[in-house]
Coordinates of C-alpha atoms and ligand atoms in Angstrom, one line a residue:
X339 CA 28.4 -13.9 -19.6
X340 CA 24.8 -13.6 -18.8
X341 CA 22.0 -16.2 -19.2
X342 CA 20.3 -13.7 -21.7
X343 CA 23.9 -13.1 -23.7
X344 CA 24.4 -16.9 -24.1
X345 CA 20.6 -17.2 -24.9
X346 CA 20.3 -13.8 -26.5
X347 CA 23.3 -12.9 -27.0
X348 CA 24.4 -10.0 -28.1
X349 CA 25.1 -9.1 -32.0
X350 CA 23.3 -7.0 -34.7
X351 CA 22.3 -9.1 -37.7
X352 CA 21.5 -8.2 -40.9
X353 CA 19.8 -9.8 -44.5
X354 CA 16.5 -10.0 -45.7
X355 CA 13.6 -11.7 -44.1
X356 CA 10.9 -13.3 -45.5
X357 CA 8.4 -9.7 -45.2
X358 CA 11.3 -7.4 -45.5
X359 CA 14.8 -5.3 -46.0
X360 CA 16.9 -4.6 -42.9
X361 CA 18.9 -1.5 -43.4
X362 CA 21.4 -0.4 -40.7
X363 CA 20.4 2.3 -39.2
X364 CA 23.1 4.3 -37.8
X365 CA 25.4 3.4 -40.8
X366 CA 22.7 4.1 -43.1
X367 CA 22.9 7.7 -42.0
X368 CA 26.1 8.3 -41.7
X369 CA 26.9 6.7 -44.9
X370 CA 24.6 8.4 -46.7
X371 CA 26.1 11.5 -45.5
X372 CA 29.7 10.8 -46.9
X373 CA 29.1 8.2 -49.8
X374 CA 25.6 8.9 -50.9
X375 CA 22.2 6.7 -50.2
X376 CA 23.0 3.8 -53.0
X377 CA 26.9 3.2 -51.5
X378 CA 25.6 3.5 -47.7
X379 CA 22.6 0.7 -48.7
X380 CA 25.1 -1.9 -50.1
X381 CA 27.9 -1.5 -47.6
X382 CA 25.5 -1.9 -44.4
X383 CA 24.2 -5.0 -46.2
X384 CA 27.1 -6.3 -46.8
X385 CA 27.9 -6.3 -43.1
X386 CA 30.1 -3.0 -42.9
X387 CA 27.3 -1.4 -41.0
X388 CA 28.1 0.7 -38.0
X389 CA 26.2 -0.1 -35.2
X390 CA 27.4 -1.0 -32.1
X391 CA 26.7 -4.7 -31.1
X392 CA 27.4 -4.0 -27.3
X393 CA 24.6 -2.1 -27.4
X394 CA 22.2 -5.0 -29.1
X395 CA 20.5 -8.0 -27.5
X396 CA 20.0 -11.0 -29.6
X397 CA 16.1 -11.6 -30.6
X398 CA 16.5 -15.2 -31.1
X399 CA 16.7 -17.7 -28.9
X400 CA 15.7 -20.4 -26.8
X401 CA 13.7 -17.9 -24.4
X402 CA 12.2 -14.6 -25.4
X403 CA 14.5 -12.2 -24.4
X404 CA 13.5 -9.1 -22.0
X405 CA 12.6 -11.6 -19.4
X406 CA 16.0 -13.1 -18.5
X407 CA 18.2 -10.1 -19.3
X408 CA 19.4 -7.6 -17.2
X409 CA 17.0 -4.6 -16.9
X410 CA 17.3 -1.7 -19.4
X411 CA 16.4 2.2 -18.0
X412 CA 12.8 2.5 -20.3
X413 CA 10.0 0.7 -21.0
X414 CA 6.8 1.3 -23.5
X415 CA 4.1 -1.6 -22.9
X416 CA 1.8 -1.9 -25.3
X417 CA -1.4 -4.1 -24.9
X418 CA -3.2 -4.8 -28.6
X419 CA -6.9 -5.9 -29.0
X420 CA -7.4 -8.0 -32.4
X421 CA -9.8 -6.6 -35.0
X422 CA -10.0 -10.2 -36.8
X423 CA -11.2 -13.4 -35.7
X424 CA -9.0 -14.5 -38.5
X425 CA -6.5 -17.2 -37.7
X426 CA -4.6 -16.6 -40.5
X427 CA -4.6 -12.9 -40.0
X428 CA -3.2 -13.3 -36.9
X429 CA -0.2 -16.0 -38.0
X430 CA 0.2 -13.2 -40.6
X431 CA 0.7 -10.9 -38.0
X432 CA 3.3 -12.4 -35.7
X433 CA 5.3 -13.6 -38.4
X434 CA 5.8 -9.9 -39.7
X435 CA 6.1 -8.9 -36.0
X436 CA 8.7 -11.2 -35.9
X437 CA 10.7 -10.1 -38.7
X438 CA 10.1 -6.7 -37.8
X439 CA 11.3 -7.6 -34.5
X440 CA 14.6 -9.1 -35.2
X441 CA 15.2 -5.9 -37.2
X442 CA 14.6 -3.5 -34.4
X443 CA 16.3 -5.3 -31.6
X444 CA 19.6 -5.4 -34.1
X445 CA 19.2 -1.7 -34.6
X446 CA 18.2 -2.4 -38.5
X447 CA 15.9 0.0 -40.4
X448 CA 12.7 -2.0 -41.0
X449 CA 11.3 -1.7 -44.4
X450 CA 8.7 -4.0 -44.9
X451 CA 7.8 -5.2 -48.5
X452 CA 4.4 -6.4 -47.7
X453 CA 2.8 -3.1 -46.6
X454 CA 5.0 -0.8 -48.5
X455 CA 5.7 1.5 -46.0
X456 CA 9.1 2.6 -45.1
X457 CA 10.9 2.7 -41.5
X458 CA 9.0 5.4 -39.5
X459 CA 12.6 7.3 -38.8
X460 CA 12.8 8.5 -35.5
X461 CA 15.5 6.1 -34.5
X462 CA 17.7 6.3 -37.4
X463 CA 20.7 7.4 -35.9
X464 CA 20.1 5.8 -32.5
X465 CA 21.6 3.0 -31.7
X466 CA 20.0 -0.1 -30.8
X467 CA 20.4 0.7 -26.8
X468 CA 19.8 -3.5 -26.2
X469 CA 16.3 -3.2 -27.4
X470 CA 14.4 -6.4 -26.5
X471 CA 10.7 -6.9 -27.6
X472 CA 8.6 -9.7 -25.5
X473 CA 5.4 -11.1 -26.8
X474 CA 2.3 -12.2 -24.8
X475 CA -1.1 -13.5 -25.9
X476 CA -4.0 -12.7 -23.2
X477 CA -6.7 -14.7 -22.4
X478 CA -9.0 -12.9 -24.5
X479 CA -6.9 -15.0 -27.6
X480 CA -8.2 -18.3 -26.5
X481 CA -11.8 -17.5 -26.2
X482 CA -13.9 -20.2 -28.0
X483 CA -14.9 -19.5 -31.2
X484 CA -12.8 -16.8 -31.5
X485 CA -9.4 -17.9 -33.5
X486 CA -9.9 -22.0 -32.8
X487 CA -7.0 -21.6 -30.0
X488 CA -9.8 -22.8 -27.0
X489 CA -8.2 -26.4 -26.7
X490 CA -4.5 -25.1 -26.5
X491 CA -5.2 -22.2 -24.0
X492 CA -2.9 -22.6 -20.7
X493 CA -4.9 -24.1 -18.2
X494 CA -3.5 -21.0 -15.7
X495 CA -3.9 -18.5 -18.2
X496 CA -6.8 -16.6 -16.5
X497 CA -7.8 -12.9 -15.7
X498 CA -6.7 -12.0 -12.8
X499 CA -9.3 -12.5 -9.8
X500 CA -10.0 -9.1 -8.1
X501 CA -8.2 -7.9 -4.8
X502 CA -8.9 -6.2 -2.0
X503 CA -9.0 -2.6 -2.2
X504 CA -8.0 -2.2 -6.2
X505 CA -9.4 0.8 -8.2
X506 CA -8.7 -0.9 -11.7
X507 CA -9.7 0.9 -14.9
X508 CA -10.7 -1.4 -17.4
X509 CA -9.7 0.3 -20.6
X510 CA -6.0 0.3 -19.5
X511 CA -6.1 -3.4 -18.2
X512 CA -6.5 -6.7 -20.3
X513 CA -5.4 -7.5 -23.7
X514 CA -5.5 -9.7 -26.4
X515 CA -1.7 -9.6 -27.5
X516 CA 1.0 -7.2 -25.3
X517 CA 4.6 -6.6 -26.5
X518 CA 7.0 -5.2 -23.7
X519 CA 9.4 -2.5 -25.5
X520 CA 12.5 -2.1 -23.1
X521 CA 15.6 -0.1 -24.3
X522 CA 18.0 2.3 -22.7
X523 CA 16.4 5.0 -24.7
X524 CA 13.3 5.8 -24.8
X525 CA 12.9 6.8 -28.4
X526 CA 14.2 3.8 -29.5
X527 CA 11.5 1.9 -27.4
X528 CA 9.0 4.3 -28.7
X529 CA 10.0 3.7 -32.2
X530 CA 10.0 -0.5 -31.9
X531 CA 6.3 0.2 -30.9
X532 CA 5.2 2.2 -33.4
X533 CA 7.0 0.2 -36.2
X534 CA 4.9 -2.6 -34.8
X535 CA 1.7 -0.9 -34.3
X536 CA 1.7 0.2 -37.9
X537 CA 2.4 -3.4 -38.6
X538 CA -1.0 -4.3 -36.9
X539 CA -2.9 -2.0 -38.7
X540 CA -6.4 -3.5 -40.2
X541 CA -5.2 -6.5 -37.9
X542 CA -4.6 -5.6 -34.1
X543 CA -6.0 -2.1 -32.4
X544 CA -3.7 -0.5 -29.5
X545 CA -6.0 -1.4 -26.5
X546 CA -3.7 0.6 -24.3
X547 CA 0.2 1.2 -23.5
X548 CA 2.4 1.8 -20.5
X549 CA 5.5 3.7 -19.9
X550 CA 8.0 3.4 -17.4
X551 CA 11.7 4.5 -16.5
X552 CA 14.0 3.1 -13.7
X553 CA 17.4 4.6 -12.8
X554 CA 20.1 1.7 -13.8
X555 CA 22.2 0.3 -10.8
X556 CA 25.4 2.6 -9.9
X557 CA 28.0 0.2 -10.3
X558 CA 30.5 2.0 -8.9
X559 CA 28.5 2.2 -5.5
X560 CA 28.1 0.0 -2.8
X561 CA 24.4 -0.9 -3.0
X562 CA 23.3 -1.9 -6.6
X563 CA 19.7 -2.0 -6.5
X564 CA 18.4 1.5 -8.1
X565 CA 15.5 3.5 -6.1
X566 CA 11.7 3.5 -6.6
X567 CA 9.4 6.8 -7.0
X568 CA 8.9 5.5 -2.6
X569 CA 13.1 6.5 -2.7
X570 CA 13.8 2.9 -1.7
X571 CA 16.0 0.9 -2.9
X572 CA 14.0 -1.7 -5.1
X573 CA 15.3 -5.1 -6.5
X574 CA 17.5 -6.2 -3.1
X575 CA 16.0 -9.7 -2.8
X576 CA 14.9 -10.2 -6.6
X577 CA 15.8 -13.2 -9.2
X578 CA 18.5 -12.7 -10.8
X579 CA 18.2 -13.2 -14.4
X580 CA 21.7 -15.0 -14.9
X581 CA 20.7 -17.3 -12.3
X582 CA 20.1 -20.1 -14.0
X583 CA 18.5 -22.9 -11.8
X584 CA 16.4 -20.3 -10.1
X585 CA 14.7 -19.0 -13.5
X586 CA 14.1 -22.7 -14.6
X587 CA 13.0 -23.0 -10.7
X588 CA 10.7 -19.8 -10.8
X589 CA 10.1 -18.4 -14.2
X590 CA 10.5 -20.5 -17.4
X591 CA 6.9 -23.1 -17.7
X592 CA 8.3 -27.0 -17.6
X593 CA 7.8 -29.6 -20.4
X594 CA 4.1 -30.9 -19.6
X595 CA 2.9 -28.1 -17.5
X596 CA 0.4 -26.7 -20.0
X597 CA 0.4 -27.3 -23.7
X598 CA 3.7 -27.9 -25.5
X599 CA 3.2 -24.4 -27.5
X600 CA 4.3 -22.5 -23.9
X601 CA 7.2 -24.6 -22.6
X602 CA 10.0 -22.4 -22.2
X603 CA 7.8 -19.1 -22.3
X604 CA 6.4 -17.5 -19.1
X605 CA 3.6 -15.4 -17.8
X606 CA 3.6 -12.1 -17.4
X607 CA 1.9 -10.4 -15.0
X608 CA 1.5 -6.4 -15.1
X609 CA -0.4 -4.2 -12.4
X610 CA 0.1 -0.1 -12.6
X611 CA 0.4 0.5 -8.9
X612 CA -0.9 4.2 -8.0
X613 CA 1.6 5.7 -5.2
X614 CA -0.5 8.1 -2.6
X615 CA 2.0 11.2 -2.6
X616 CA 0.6 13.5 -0.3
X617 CA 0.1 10.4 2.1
X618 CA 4.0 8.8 1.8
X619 CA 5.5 12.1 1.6
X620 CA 4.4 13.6 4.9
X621 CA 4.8 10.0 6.5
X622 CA 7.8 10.0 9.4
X623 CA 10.8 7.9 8.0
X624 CA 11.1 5.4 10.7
X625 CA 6.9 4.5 10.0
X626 CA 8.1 4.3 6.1
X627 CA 10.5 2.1 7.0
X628 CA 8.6 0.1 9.1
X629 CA 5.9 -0.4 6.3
X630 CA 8.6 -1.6 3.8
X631 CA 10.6 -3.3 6.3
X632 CA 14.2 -1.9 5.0
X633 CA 15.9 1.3 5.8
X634 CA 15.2 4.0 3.0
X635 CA 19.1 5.1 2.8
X636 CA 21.1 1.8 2.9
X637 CA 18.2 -0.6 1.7
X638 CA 19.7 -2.7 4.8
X639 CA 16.4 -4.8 6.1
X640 CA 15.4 -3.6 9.6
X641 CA 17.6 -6.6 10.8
X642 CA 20.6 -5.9 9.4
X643 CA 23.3 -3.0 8.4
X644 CA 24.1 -3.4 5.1
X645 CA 21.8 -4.0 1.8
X646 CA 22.1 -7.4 1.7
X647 CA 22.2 -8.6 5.2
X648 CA 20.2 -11.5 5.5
X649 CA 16.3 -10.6 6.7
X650 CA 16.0 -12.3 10.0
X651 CA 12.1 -12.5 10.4
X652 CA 11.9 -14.0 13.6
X653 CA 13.8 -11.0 15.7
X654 CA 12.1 -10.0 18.4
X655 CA 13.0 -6.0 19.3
X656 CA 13.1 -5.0 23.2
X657 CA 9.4 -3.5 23.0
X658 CA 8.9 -7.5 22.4
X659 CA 7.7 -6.9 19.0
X660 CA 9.0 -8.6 15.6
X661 CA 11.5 -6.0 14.3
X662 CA 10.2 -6.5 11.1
X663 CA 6.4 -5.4 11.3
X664 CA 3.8 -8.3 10.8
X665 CA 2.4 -5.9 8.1
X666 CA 5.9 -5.2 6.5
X667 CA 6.3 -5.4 3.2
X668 CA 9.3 -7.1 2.4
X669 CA 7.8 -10.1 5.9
X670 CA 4.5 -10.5 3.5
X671 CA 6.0 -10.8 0.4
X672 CA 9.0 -13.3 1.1
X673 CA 9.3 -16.1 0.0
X674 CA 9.2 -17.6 3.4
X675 CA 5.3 -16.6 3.8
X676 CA 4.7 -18.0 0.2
X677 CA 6.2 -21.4 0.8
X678 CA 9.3 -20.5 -1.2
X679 CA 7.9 -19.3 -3.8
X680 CA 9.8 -16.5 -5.8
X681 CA 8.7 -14.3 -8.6
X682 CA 11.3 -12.6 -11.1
X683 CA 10.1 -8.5 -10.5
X684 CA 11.0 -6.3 -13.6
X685 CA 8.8 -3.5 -12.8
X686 CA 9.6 0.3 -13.8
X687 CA 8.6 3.6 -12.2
X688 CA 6.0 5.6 -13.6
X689 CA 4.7 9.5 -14.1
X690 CA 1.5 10.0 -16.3
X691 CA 1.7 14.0 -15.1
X692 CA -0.9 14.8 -12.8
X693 CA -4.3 13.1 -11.1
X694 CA -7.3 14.6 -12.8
X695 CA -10.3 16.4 -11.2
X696 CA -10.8 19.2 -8.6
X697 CA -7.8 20.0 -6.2
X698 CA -10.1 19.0 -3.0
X699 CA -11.1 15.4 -5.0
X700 CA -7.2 14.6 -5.2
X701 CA -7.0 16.4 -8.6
X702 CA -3.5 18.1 -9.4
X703 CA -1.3 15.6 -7.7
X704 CA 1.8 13.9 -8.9
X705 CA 0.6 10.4 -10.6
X706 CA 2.8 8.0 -10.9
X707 CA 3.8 5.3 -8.9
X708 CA 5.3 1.2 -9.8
X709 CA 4.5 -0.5 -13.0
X710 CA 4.7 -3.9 -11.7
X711 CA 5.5 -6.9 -14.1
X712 CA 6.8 -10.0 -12.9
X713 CA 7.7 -13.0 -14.8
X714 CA 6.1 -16.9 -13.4
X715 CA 6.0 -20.0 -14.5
X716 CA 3.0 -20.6 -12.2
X717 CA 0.7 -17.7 -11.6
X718 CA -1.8 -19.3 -9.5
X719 CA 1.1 -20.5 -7.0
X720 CA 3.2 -17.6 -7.0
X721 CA 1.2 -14.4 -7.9
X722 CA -1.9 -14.7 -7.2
X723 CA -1.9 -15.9 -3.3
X724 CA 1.3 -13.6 -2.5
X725 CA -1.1 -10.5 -4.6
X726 CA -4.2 -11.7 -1.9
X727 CA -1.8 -11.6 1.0
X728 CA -0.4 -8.3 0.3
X729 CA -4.0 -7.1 -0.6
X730 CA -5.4 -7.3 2.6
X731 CA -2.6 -7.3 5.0
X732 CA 0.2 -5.3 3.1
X733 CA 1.2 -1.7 5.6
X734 CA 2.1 -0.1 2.1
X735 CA -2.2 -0.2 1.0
X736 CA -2.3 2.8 2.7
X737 CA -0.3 4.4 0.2
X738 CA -0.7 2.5 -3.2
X739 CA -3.7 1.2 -5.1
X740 CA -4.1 -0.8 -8.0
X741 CA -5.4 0.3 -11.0
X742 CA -4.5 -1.2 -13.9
X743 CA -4.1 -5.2 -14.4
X744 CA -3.3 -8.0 -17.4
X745 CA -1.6 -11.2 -17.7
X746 CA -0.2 -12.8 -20.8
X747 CA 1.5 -16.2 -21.9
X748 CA 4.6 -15.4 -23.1
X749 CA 5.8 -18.3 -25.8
X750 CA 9.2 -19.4 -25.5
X751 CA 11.6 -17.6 -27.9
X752 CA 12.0 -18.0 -31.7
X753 CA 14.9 -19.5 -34.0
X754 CA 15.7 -18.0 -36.5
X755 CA 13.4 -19.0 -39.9
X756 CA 10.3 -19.3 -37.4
X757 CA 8.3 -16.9 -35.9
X758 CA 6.6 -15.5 -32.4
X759 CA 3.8 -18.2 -31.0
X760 CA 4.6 -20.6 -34.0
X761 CA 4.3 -23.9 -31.8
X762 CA 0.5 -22.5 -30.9
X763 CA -0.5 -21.4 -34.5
X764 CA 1.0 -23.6 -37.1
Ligands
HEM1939 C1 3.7 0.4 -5.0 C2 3.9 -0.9 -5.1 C3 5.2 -1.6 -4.6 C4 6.3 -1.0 -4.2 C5 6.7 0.5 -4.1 C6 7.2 -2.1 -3.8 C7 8.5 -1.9 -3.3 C8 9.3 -2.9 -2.8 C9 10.5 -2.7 -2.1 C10 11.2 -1.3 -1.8 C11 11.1 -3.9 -1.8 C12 12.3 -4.2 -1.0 C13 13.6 -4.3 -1.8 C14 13.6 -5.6 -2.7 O1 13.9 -6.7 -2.2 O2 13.4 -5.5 -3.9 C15 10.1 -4.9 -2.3 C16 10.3 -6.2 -2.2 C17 9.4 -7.1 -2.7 N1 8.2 -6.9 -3.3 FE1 7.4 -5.1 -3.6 N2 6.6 -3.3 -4.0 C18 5.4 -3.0 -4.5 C19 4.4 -3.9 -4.9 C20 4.6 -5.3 -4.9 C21 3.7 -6.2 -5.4 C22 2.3 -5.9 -6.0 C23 4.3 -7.5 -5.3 C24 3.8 -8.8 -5.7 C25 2.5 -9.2 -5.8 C26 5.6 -7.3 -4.7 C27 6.5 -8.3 -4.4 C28 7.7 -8.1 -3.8 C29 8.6 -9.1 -3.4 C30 8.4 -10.6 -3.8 C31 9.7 -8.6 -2.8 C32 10.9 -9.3 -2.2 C33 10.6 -9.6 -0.7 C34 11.8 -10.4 -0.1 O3 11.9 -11.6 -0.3 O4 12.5 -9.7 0.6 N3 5.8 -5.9 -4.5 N4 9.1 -4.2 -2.9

């Protein structure tokens, strides 16, 4: 059993919250079909439901979940902006995000009393797909005078400082609150973030949103790790989330590292990295390689045969150069040239259709590329000088540029009766 099952493990619930009615969904419709609306409502209360709890991720727990558990295939980021600089407005909020929250992740309807608006529909027969929903409050929250937070803000709970060579645009970058939707169907990741958009209504204002898809691991084949839009194999030498020691090691913020509120939360840390098509695509494999520092088919490192043969930086090739380029990807960002510092990667490819503008101003290419978010427990340590390093030195800048950047605290995750961020608010 994973870290995330036994943390957030898997299970649909159902009842009523405190702002709502949780109606399975799936047995909700089929029900209704075959017994009519009134029987369908009281058996899937009653626990007779039909959804399928393999396919739901626990909301509760001692961590939020979507950081420790294993990678779903879709992802819809959404960044929010708050329209109030009421304190209570926002408590109000993430307690009916909460609710909401526990609803969606256990593929429950979510009708919510307060508002008196009724589940938006387009998941009803879906199942929950192990929906997970993981809040983070920017810096923008902590600002003085804006909510009263300014004496409990995380001390490395910064803006990112600029680096070398980024193109960022600032209206899909920042963020005062961000919720990361990942499910292993898109609509049902669409639906959790409208359900909570509407939510934030008169509250919170969509500042922007991300999506993202990644192929899930073949488990059948030889090499797990699924390709990147580059068609390398990406995830080879990542955290695993299961692995204990190394998330409390790399990920999860310690007891008296910032303010109580955080311990057991993370930061997240999300750039939209921009891949340079017509560059990569006419670049000779064996100089693609070089630049990541694996092999494109295997996803063996330059030293080795196999996937995951250990990377031996110090080989020397018979031209008497390192094997591994200095500029390689995989040589900067080791954890060897960051003083062993590791960072728990759970990016997801992008496509946004094509680049705008004129065909001879790079208009009417491809643009997508790598949503990157990684997970830390220090950012200043771990992200920020291994994000300067690669800036500047990295042989894949001539393909990739930055353009969109935020970082949020993530609080640790809720029990059940209390709600998102309650240790910073109440
Ligand atoms: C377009 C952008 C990027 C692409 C396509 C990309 C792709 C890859 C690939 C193919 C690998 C090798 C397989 C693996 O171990 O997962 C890798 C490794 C890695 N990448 Fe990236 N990456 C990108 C940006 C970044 C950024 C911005 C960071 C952090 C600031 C980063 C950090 C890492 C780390 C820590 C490793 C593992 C290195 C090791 O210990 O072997 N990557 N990346």
């Amino acid at each position: 059993m994973s870290q995330s099952q036994r943390q957030n493990g898997p299970g649909p619930r159902r009842g009523q919250g405190p702002f709502g009615v949780r109606v399975t969904r799936r047995g909700a419709i089929a029900g209704a079909a075959m017994l009519g609306a009134g029987a369908a409502l009281d058996r899937t209360l009653s626990g007779g439901g039909d959804s399928s709890p393999a396919a739901a991720v626990a909301f509760h727990g001692e961590h939020q979940a979507g950081i420790a558990t294993p990678i779903q295939s879709h992802l819809h980021f959404a960044a929010f902006d708050m329209s109030t600089s009421s304190r209570r407005a926002l408590r109000g909020l993430l307690a009916s995000w909460t609710d909401a929250a526990a609803s969606l992740t256990a593929g429950t309807e979510y009708v919510s009393a307060r508002a008196a608006r009724i589940d938006t529909g387009e998941a009803l027969d879906l199942s929950p797909a192990r929906l997970t929903l993981t809040f983070g409050f920017g810096p923008g929250l902590f600002e003085r005078g804006r909510f009263g937070l300014a004496n409990r803000r995380p001390p490395m709970l910064e803006p990112l400082p600029p680096f070398a060579g980024e193109n960022l645009d600032p209206e899909s970058s920042g963020g005062e609150l961000c919720v990361q939707a990942c499910a292993d169907d898109a609509q049902v990741a669409f639906h959790a973030i409208h359900v909570l958009s509407l939510i934030a209504d008169g509250t919170a204002t969509l500042r922007w949103a991300q999506l993202g898809f990644r192929r899930m691991s073949n488990p059948a084949g030889p090499s797990p790790a699924p390709r990147n839009l580059l068609g390398f194999r990406d995830g080879t030498n990542n955290l695993k989330g299961e692995d204990v020691a190394a998330m409390s090691r790399f990920v999860w913020v310690a007891a008296g590292e910032g303010p109580a509120w955080l311990e057991g939360g993370s930061y997240l840390i999300a750039r939209r990295i921009e891949i340079a098509f017509p560059a990569w695509d006419v670049t000779p494999l064996d100089q693609q390689e070089r630049t990541i520092g694996r092999r494109k088919r295997s996803g063996a490192p330059l030293t080795g045969r196999r996937e995951h043969d250990p990377v031996d930086l110090s080989a020397i090739g018979a031209d008497g150069r390192p094997v591994i380029p200095l500029d390689a990807h995989i040589r900067l960002a080791s954890a060897h040239a960051n003083a062993g510092r590791r960072l728990l990667r759970r990016g997801y490819s992008y496509s946004r259709g094509i680049t705008p503008g004129p065909l001879d101003r790079g208009g009417h290419q491809i643009d997508g590329g790598l949503f990157f978010i990684a997970f830390a427990r220090d950012p200043r340590r771990q992200f920020i000088p291994l994000a300067r390093r690669l800036a500047t030195h990295d042989a894949l800048n001539a393909f990739a540029v930055h353009t969109a950047s935020a970082i949020f605290a993530c609080p640790p995750g809720v029990r059940p009766g209390g709600y998102i961020g309650q240790g910073l608010l109440a």
